[in-house]
PDB file of C-alpha atoms in Angstrom:
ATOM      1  CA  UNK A   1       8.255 -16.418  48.520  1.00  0.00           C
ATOM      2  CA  UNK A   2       7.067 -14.856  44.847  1.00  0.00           C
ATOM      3  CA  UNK A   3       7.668 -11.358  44.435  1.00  0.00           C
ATOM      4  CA  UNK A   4       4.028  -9.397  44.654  1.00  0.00           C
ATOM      5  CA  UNK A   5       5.385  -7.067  41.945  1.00  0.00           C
ATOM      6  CA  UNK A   6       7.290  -9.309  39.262  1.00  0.00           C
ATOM      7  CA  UNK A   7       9.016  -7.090  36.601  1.00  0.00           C
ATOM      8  CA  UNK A   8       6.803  -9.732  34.024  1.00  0.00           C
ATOM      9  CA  UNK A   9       3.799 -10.773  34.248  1.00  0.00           C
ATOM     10  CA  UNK A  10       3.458 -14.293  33.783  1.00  0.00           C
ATOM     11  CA  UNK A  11       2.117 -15.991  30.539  1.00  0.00           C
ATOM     12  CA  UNK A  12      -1.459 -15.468  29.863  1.00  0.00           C
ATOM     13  CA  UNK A  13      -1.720 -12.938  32.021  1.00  0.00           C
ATOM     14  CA  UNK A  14      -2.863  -9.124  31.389  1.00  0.00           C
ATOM     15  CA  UNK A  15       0.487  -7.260  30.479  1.00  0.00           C
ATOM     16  CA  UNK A  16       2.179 -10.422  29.713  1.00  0.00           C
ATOM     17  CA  UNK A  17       3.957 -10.626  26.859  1.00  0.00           C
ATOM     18  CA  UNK A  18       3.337 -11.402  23.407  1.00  0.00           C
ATOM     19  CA  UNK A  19       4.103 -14.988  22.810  1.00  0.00           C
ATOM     20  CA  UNK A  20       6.425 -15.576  19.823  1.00  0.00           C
ATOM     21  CA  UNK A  21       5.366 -17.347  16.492  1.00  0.00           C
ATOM     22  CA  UNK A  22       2.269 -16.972  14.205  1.00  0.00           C
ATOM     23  CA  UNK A  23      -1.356 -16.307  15.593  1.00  0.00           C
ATOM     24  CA  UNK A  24      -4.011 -18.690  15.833  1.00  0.00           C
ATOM     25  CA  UNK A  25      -7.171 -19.050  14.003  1.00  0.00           C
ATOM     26  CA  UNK A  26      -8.786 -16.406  15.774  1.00  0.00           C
ATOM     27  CA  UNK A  27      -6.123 -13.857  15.276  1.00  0.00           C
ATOM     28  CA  UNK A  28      -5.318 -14.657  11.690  1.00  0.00           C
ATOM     29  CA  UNK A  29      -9.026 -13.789  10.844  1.00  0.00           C
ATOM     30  CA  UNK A  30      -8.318 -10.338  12.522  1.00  0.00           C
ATOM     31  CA  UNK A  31      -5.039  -9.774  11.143  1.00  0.00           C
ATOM     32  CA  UNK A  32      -7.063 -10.156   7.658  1.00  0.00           C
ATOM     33  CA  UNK A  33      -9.518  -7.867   8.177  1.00  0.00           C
ATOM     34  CA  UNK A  34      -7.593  -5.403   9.456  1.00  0.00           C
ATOM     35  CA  UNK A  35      -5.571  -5.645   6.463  1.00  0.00           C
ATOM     36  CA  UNK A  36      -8.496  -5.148   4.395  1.00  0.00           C
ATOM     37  CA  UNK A  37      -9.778  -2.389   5.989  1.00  0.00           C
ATOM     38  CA  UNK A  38      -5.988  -0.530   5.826  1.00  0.00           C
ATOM     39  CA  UNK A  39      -6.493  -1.037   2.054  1.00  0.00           C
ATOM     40  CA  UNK A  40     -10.549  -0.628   1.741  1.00  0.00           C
ATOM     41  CA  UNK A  41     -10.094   3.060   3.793  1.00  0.00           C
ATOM     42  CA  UNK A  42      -6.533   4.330   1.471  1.00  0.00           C
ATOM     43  CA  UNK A  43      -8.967   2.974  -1.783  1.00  0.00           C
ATOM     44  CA  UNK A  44     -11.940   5.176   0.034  1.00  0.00           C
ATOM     45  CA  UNK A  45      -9.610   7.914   0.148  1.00  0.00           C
ATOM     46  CA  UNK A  46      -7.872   7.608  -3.135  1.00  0.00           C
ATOM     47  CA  UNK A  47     -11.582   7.442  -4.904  1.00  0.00           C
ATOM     48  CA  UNK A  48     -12.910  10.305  -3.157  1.00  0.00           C
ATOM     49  CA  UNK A  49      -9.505  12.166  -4.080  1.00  0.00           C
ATOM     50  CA  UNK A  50      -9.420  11.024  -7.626  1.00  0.00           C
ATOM     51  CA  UNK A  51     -13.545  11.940  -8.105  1.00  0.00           C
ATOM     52  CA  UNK A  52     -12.708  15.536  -7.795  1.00  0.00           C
ATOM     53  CA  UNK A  53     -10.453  15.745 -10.546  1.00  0.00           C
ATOM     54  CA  UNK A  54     -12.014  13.908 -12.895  1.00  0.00           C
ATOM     55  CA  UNK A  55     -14.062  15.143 -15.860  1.00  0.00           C
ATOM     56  CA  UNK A  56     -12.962  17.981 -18.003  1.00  0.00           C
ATOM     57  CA  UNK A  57      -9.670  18.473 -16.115  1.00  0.00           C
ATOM     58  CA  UNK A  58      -8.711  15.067 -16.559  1.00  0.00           C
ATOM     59  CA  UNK A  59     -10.034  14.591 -20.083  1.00  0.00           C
ATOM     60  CA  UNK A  60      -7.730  17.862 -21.326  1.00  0.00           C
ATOM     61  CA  UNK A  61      -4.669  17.167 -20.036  1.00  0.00           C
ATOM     62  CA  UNK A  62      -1.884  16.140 -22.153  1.00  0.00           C
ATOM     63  CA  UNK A  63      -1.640  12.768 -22.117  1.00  0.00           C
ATOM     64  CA  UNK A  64       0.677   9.907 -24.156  1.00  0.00           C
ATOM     65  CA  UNK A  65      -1.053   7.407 -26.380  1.00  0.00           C
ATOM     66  CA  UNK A  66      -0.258   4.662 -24.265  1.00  0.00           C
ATOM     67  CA  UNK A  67      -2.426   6.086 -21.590  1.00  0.00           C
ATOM     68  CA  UNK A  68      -4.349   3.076 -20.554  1.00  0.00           C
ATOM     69  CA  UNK A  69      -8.567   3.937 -21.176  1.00  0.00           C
ATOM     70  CA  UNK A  70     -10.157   5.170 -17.813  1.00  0.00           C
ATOM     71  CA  UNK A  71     -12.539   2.052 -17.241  1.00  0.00           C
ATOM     72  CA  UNK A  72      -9.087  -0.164 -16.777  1.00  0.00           C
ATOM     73  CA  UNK A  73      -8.184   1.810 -13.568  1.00  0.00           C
ATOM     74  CA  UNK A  74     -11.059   0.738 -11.252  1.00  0.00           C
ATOM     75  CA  UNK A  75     -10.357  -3.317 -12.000  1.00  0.00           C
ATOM     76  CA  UNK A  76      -6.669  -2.966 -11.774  1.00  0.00           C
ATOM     77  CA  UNK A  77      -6.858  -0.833  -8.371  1.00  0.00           C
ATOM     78  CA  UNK A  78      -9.011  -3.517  -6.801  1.00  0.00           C
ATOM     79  CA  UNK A  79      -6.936  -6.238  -7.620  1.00  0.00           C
ATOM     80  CA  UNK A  80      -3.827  -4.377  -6.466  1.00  0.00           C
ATOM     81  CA  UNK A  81      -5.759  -3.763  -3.302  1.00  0.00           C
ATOM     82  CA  UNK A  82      -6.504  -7.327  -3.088  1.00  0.00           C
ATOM     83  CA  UNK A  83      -3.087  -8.528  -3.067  1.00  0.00           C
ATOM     84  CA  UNK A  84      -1.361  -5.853  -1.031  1.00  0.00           C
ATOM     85  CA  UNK A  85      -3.955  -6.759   1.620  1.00  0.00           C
ATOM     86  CA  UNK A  86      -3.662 -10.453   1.233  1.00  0.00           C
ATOM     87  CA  UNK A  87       0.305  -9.404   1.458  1.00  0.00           C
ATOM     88  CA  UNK A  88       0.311  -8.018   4.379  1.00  0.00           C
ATOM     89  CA  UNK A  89      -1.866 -10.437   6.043  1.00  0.00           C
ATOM     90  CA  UNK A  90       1.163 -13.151   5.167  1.00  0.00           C
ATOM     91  CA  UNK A  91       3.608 -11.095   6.894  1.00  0.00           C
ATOM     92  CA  UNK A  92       1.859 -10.147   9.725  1.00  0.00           C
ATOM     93  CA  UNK A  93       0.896 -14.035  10.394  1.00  0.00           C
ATOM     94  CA  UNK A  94       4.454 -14.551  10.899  1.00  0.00           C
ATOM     95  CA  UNK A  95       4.327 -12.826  14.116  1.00  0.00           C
ATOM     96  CA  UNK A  96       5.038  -8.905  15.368  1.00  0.00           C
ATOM     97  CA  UNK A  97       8.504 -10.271  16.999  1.00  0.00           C
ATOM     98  CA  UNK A  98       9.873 -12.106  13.803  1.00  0.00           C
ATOM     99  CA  UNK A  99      12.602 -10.310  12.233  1.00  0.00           C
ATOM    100  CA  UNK A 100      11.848  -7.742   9.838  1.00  0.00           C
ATOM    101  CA  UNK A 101       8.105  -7.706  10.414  1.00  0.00           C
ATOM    102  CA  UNK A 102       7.521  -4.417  11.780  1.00  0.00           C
ATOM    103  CA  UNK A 103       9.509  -2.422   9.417  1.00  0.00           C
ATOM    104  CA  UNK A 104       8.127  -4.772   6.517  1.00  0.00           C
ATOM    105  CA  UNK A 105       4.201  -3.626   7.942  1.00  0.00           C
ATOM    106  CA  UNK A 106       5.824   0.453   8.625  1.00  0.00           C
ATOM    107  CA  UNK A 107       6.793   0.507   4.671  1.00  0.00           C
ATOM    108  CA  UNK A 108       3.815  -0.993   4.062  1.00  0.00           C
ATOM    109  CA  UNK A 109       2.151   1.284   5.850  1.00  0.00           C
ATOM    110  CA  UNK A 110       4.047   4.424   4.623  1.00  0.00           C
ATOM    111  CA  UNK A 111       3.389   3.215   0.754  1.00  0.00           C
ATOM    112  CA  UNK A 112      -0.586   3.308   1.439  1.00  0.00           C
ATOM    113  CA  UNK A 113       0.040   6.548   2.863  1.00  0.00           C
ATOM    114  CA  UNK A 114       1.972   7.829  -0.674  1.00  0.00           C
ATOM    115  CA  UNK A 115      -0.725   6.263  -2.328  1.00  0.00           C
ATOM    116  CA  UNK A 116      -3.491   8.922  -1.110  1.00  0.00           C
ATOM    117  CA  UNK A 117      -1.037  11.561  -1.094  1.00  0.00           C
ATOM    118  CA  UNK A 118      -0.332  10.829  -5.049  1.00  0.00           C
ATOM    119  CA  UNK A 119      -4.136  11.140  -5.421  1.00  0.00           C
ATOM    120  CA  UNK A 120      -4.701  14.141  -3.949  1.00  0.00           C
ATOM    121  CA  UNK A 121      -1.534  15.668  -5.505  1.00  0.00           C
ATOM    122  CA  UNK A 122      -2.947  14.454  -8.795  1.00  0.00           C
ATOM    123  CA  UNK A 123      -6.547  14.523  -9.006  1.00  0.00           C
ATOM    124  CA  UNK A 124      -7.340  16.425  -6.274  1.00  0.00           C
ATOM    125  CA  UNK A 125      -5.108  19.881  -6.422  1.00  0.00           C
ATOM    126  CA  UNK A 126      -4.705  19.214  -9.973  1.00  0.00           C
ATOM    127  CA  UNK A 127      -0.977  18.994 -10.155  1.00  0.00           C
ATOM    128  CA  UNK A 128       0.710  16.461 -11.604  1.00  0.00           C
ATOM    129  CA  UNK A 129       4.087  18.115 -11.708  1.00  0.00           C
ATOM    130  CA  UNK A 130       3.536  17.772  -7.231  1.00  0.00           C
ATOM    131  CA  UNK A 131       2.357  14.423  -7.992  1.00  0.00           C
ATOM    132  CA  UNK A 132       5.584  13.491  -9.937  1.00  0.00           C
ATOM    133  CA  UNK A 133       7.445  14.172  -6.951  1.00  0.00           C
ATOM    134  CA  UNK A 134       5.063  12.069  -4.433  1.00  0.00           C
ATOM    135  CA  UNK A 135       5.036   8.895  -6.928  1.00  0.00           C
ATOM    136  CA  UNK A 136       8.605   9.145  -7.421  1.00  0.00           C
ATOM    137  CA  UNK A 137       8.788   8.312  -3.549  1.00  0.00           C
ATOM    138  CA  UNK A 138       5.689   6.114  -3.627  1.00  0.00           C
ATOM    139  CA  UNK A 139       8.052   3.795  -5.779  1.00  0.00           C
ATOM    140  CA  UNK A 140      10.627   3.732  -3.887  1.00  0.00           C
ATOM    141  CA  UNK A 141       9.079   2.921  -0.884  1.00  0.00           C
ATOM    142  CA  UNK A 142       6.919   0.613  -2.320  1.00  0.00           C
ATOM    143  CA  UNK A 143       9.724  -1.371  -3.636  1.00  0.00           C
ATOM    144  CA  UNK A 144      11.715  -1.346  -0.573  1.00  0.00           C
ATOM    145  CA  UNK A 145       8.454  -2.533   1.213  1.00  0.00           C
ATOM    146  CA  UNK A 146       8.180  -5.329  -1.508  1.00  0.00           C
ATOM    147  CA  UNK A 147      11.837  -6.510  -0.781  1.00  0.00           C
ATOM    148  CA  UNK A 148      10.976  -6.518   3.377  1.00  0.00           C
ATOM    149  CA  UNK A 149       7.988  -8.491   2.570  1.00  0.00           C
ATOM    150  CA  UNK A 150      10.374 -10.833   0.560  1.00  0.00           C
ATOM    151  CA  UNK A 151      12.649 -11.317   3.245  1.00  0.00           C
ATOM    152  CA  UNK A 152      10.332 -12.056   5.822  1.00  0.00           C
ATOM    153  CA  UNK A 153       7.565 -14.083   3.278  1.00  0.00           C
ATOM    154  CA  UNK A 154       8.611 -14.305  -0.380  1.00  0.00           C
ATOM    155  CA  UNK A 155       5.292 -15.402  -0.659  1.00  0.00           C
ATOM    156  CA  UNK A 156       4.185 -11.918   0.406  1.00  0.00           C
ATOM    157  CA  UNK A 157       6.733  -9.716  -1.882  1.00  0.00           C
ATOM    158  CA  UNK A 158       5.658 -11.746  -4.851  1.00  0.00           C
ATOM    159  CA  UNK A 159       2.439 -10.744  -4.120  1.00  0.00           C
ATOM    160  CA  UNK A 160       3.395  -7.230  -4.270  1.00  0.00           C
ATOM    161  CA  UNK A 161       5.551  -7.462  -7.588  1.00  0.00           C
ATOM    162  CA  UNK A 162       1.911  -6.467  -9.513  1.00  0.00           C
ATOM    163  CA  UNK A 163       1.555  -3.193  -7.619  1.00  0.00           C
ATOM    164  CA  UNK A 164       5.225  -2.367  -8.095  1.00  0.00           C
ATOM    165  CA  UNK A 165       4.774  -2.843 -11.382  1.00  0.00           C
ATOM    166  CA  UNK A 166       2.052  -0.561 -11.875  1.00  0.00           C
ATOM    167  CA  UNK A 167       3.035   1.330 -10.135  1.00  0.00           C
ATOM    168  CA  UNK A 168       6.269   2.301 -12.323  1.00  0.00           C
ATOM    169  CA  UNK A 169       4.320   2.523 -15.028  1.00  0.00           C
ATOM    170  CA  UNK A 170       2.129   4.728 -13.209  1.00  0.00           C
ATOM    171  CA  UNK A 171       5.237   6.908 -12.484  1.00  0.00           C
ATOM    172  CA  UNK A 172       5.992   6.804 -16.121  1.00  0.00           C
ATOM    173  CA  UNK A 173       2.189   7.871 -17.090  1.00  0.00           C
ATOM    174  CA  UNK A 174       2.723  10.894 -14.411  1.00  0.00           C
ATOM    175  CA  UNK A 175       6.048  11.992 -15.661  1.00  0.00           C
ATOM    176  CA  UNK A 176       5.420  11.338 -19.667  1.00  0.00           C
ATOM    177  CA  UNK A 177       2.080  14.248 -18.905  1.00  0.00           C
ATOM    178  CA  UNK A 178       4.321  16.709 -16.591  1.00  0.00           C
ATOM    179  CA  UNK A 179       6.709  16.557 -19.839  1.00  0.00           C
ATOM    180  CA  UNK A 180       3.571  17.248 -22.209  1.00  0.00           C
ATOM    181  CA  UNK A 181       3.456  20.578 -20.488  1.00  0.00           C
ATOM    182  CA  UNK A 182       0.486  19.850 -17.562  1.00  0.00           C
ATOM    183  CA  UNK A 183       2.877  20.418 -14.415  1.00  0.00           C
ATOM    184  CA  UNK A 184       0.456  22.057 -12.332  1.00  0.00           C
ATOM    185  CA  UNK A 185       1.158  23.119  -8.924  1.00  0.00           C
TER     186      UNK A 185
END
């Protein structure tokens, strides 16, 4: 006799269990578009964040000659975008019970969130010498979420190598114009 009330339901079945291993077809094409949607809504945010600080706030703050000019910054963010999403896809193919998945995808996840926190620190509340702070942590989680995607897809982290780079030079941009005297908040 089968118990009416098994403590698992069986394969296939509502409540079952996920099965191990990568997704199919079907749920590879969501996994990617749910990645780009993480990154399309933090680049929403960002934009809208960075917008309102633009202009003559932005144009008068102290800033080092190797400031990259303000047209670069829309091209580079989209192909960062691009390749954190692709990323993140990569790892979360693998499968959600794979080691090191979920806390690869919670750093990832944690990093977008720094990402529109920097902008809003920055652009936003006009305070760079706040924003310091927030991209100082921004890199280090990035980076440690760079070295989980490694470890689960080195694929995947060397996908994310571009962002981490920019995103230290980024920190050094921030921190070079805090020094120049435009702390802020």
């Amino acid at each position: 006799m089968t118990d009416p009330f098994p403590a698992t339901p069986p394969a296939g079945a509502p409540g079952a269990p996920l099965p191990p291993g990568p997704p199919g077809p079907l749920a590879s094409a969501a996994l990617l578009a749910t990645s780009i949607a993480a990154v399309l809504l933090v680049a929403a945010l960002g934009g809208a964040l960075t917008a309102a600080g633009l202009g003559p706030w932005y144009d008068a703050l102290p800033k080092p000659s190797w400031t990259p000019p303000a047209r670069v910054f829309g091209p580079v963010w989209t192909t960062l975008y691009a390749l954190q999403a692709v990323a993140a896809w990569h790892v979360a193919r693998v499968g959600w019970r794979a080691p090191g998945v979920r806390a690869a995808l919670g750093l990832h996840a944690a990093q977008l969130a720094l990402q529109v926190a920097w902008s809003g620190a920055f652009f936003a509340l006009r305070a760079p010498g706040a924003a310091a702070a927030v991209i100082v942590a921004l890199c280090a989680v990035f980076a440690a979420a760079a070295a989980a995607f490694w470890r689960v897809r080195p694929a995947a982290g060397l996908l994310m190598a571009p962002t981490l780079a920019w995103v230290g030079f980024a920190t050094a941009l921030n921190l070079a114009i805090v020094r120049a005297g435009a702390g802020g908040g």
